[in-house]
PDB file of N, CA and C in Angstrom:
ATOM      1  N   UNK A   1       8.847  10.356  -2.696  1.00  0.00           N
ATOM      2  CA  UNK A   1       7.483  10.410  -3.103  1.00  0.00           C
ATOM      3  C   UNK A   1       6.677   9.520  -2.175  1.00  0.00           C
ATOM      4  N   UNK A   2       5.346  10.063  -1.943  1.00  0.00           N
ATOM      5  CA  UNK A   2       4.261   9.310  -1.068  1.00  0.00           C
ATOM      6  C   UNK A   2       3.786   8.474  -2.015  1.00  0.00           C
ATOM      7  N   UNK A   3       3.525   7.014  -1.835  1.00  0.00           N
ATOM      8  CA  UNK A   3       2.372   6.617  -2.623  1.00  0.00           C
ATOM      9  C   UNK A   3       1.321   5.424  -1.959  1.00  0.00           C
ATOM     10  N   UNK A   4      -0.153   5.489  -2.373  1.00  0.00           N
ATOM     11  CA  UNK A   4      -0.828   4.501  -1.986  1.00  0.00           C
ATOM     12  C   UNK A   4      -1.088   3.448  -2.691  1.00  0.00           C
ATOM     13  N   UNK A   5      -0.848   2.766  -2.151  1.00  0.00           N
ATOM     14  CA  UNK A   5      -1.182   1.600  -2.978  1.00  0.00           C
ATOM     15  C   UNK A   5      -2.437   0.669  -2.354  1.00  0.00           C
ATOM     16  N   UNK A   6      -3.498   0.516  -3.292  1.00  0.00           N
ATOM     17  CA  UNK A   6      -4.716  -0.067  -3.011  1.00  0.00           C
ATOM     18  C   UNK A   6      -4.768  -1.772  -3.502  1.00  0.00           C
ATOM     19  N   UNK A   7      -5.076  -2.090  -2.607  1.00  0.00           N
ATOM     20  CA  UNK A   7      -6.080  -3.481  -2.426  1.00  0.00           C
ATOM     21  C   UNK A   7      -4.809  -4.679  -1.312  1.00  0.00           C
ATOM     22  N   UNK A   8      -4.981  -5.194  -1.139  1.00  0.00           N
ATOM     23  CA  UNK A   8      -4.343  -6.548  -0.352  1.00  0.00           C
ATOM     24  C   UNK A   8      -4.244  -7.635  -0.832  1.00  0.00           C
ATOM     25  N   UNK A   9      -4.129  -8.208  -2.049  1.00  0.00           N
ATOM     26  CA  UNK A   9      -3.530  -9.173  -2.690  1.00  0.00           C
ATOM     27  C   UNK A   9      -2.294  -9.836  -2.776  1.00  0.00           C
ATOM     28  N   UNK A  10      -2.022 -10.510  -3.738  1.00  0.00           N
ATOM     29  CA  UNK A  10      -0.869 -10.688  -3.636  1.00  0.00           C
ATOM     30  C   UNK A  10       0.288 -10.062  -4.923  1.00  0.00           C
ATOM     31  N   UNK A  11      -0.389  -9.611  -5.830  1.00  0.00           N
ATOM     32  CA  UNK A  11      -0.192  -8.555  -6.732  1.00  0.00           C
ATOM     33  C   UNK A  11       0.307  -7.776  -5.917  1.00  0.00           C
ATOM     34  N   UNK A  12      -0.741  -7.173  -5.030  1.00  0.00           N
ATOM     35  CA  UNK A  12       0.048  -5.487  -4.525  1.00  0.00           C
ATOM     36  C   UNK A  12       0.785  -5.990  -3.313  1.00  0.00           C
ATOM     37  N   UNK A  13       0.989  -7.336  -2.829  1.00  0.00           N
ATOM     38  CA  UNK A  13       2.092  -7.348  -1.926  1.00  0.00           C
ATOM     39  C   UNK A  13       3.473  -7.602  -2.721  1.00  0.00           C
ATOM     40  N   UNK A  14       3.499  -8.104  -4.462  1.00  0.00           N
ATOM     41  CA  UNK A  14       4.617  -7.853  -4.883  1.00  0.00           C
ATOM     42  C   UNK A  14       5.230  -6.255  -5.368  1.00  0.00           C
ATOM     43  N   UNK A  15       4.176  -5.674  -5.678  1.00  0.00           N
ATOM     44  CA  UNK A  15       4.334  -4.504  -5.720  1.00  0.00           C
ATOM     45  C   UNK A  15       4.766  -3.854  -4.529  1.00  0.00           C
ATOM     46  N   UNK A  16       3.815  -3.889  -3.538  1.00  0.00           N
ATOM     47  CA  UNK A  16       4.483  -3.198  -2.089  1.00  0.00           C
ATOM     48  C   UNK A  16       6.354  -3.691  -2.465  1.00  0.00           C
ATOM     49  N   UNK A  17       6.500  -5.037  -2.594  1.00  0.00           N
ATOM     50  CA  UNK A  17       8.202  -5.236  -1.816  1.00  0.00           C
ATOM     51  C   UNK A  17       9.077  -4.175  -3.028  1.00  0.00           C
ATOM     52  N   UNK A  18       8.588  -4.257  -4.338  1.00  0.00           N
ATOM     53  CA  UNK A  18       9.302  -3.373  -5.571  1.00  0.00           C
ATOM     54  C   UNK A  18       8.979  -1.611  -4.701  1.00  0.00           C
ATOM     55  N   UNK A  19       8.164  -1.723  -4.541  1.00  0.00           N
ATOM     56  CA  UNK A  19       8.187   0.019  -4.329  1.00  0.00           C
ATOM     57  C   UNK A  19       8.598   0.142  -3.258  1.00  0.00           C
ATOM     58  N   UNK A  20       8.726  -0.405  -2.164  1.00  0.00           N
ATOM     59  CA  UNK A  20       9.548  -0.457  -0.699  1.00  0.00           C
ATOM     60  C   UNK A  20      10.876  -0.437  -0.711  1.00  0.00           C
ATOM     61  N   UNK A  21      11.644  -1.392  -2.048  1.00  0.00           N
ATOM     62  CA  UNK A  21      13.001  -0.837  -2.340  1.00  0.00           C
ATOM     63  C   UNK A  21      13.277   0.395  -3.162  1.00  0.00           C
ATOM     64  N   UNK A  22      12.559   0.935  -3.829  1.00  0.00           N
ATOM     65  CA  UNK A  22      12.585   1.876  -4.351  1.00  0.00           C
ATOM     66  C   UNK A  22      13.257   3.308  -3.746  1.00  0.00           C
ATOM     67  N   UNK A  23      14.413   3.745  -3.826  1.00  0.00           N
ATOM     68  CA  UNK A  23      14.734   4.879  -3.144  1.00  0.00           C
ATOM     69  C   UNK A  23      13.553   6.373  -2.893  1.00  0.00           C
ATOM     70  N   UNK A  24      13.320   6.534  -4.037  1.00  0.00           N
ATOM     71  CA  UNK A  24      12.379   7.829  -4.599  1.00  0.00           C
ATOM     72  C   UNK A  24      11.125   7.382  -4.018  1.00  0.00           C
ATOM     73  N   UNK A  25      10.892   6.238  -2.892  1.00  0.00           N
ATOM     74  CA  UNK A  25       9.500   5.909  -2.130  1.00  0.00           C
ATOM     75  C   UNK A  25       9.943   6.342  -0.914  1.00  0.00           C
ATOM     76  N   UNK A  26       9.581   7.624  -0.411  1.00  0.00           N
ATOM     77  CA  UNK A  26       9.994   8.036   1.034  1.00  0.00           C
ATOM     78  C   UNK A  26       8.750   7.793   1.833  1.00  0.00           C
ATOM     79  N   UNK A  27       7.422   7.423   1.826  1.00  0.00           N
ATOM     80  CA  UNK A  27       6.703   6.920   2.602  1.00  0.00           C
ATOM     81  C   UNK A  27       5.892   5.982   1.277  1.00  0.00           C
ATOM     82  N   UNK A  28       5.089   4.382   1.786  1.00  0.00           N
ATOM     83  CA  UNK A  28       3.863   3.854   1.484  1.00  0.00           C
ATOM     84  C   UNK A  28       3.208   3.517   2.373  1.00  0.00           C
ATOM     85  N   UNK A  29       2.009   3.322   1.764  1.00  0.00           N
ATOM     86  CA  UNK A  29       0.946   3.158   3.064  1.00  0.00           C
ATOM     87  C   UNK A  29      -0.014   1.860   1.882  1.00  0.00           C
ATOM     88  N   UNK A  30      -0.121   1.341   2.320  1.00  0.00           N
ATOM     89  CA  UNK A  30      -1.714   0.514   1.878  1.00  0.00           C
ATOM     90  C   UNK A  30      -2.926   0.417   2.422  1.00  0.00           C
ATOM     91  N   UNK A  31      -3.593   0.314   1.665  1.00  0.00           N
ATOM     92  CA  UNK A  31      -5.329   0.456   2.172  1.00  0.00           C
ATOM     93  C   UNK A  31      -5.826  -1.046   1.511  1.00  0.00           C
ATOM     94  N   UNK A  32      -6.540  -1.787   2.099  1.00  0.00           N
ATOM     95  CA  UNK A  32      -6.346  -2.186   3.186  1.00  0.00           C
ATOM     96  C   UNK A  32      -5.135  -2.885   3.724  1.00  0.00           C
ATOM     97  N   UNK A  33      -4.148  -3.489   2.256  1.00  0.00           N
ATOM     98  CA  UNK A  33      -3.120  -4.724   2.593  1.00  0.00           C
ATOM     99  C   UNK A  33      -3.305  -5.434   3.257  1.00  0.00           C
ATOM    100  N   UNK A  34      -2.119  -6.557   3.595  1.00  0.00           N
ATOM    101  CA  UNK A  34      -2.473  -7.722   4.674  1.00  0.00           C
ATOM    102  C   UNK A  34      -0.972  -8.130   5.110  1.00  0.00           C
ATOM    103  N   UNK A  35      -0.960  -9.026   6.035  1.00  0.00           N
ATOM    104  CA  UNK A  35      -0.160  -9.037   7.358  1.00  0.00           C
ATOM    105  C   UNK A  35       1.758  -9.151   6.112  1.00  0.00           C
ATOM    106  N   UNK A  36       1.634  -9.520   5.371  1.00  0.00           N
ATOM    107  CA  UNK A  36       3.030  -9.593   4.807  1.00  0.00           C
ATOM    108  C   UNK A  36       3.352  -8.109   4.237  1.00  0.00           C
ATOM    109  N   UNK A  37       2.329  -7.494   3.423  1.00  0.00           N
ATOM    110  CA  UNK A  37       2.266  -5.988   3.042  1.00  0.00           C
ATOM    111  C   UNK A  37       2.530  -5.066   4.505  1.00  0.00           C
ATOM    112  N   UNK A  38       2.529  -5.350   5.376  1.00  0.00           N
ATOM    113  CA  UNK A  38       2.845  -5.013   6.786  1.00  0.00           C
ATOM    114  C   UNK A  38       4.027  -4.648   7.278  1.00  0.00           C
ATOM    115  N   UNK A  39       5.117  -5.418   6.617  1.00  0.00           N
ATOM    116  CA  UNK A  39       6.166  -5.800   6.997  1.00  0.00           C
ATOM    117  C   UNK A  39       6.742  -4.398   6.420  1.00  0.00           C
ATOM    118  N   UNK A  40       6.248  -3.565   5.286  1.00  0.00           N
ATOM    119  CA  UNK A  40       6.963  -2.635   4.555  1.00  0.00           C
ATOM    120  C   UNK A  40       6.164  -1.636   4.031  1.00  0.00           C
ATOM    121  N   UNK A  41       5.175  -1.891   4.772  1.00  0.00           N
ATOM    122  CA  UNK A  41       4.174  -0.464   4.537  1.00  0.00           C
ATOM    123  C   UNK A  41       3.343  -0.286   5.738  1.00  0.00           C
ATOM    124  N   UNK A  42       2.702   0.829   5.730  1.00  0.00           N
ATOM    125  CA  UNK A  42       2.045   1.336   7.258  1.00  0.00           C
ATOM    126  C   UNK A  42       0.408   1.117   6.059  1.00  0.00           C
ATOM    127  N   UNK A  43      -0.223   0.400   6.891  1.00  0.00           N
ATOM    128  CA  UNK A  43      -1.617  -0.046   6.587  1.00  0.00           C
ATOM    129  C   UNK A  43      -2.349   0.734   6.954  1.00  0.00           C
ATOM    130  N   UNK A  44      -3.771   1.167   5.888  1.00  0.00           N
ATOM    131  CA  UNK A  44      -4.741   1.891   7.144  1.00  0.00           C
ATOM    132  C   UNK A  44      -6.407   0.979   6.318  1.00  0.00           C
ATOM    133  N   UNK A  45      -7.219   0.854   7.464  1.00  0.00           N
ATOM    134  CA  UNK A  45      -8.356   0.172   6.847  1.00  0.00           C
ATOM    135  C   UNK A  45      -9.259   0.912   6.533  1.00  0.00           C
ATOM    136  N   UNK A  46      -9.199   0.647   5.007  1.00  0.00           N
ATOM    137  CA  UNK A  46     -10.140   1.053   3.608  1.00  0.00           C
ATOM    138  C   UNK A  46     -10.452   0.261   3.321  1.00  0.00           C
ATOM    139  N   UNK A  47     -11.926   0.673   3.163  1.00  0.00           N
ATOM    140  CA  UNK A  47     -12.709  -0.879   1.517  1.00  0.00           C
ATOM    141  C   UNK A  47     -11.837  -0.562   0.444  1.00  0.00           C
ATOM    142  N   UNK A  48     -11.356  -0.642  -0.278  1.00  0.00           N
ATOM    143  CA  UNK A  48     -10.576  -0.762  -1.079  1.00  0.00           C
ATOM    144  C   UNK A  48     -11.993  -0.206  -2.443  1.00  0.00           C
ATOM    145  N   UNK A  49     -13.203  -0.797  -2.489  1.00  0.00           N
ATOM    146  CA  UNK A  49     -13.887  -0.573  -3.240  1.00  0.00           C
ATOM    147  C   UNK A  49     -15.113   0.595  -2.909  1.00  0.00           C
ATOM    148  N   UNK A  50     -14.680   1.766  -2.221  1.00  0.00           N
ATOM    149  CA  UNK A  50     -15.618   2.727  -1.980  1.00  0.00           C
ATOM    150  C   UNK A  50     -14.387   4.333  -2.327  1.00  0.00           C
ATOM    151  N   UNK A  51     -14.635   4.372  -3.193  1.00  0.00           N
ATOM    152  CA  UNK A  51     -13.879   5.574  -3.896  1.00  0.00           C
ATOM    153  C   UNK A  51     -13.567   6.697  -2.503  1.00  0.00           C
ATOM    154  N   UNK A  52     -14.792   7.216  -1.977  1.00  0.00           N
ATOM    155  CA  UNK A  52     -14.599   8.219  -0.955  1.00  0.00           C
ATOM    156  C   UNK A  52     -13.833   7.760   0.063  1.00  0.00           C
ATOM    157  N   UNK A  53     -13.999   6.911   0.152  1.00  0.00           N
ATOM    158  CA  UNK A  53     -12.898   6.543   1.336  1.00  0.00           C
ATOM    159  C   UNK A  53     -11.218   6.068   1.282  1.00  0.00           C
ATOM    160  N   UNK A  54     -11.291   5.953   0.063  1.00  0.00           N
ATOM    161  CA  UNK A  54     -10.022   5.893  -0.787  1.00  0.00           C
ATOM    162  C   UNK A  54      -9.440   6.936  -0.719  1.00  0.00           C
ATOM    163  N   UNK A  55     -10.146   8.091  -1.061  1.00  0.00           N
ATOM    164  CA  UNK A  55      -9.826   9.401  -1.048  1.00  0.00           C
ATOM    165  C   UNK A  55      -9.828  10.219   0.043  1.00  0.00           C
TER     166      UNK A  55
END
């Protein structure tokens, strides 16, 4: 399964490392994340708070 995961905290960098081991995660990506969320997801830069661009 693809999934995105939104914002760059440190919440969603514990989340990123849980869903990065996750077998059934065959790609993540974060929008925006930050340099440790990096390590295990492919980043792309989103405001995190503008819906359309989320989408």
């Amino acid at each position: 399964m693809r999934v995105l995961l939104v914002g760059g905290g440190g919440r969603e960098h514990a989340l990123a490392l849980g869903l990065a081991s996750d077998p059934a995660v065959t790609q993540l990506i974060a929008a925006p994340g930050n340099p440790g969320i990096a390590e295990v997801a492919e980043l792309r830069a989103v405001d995190a708070n503008d819906p359309a661009a989320v989408a």
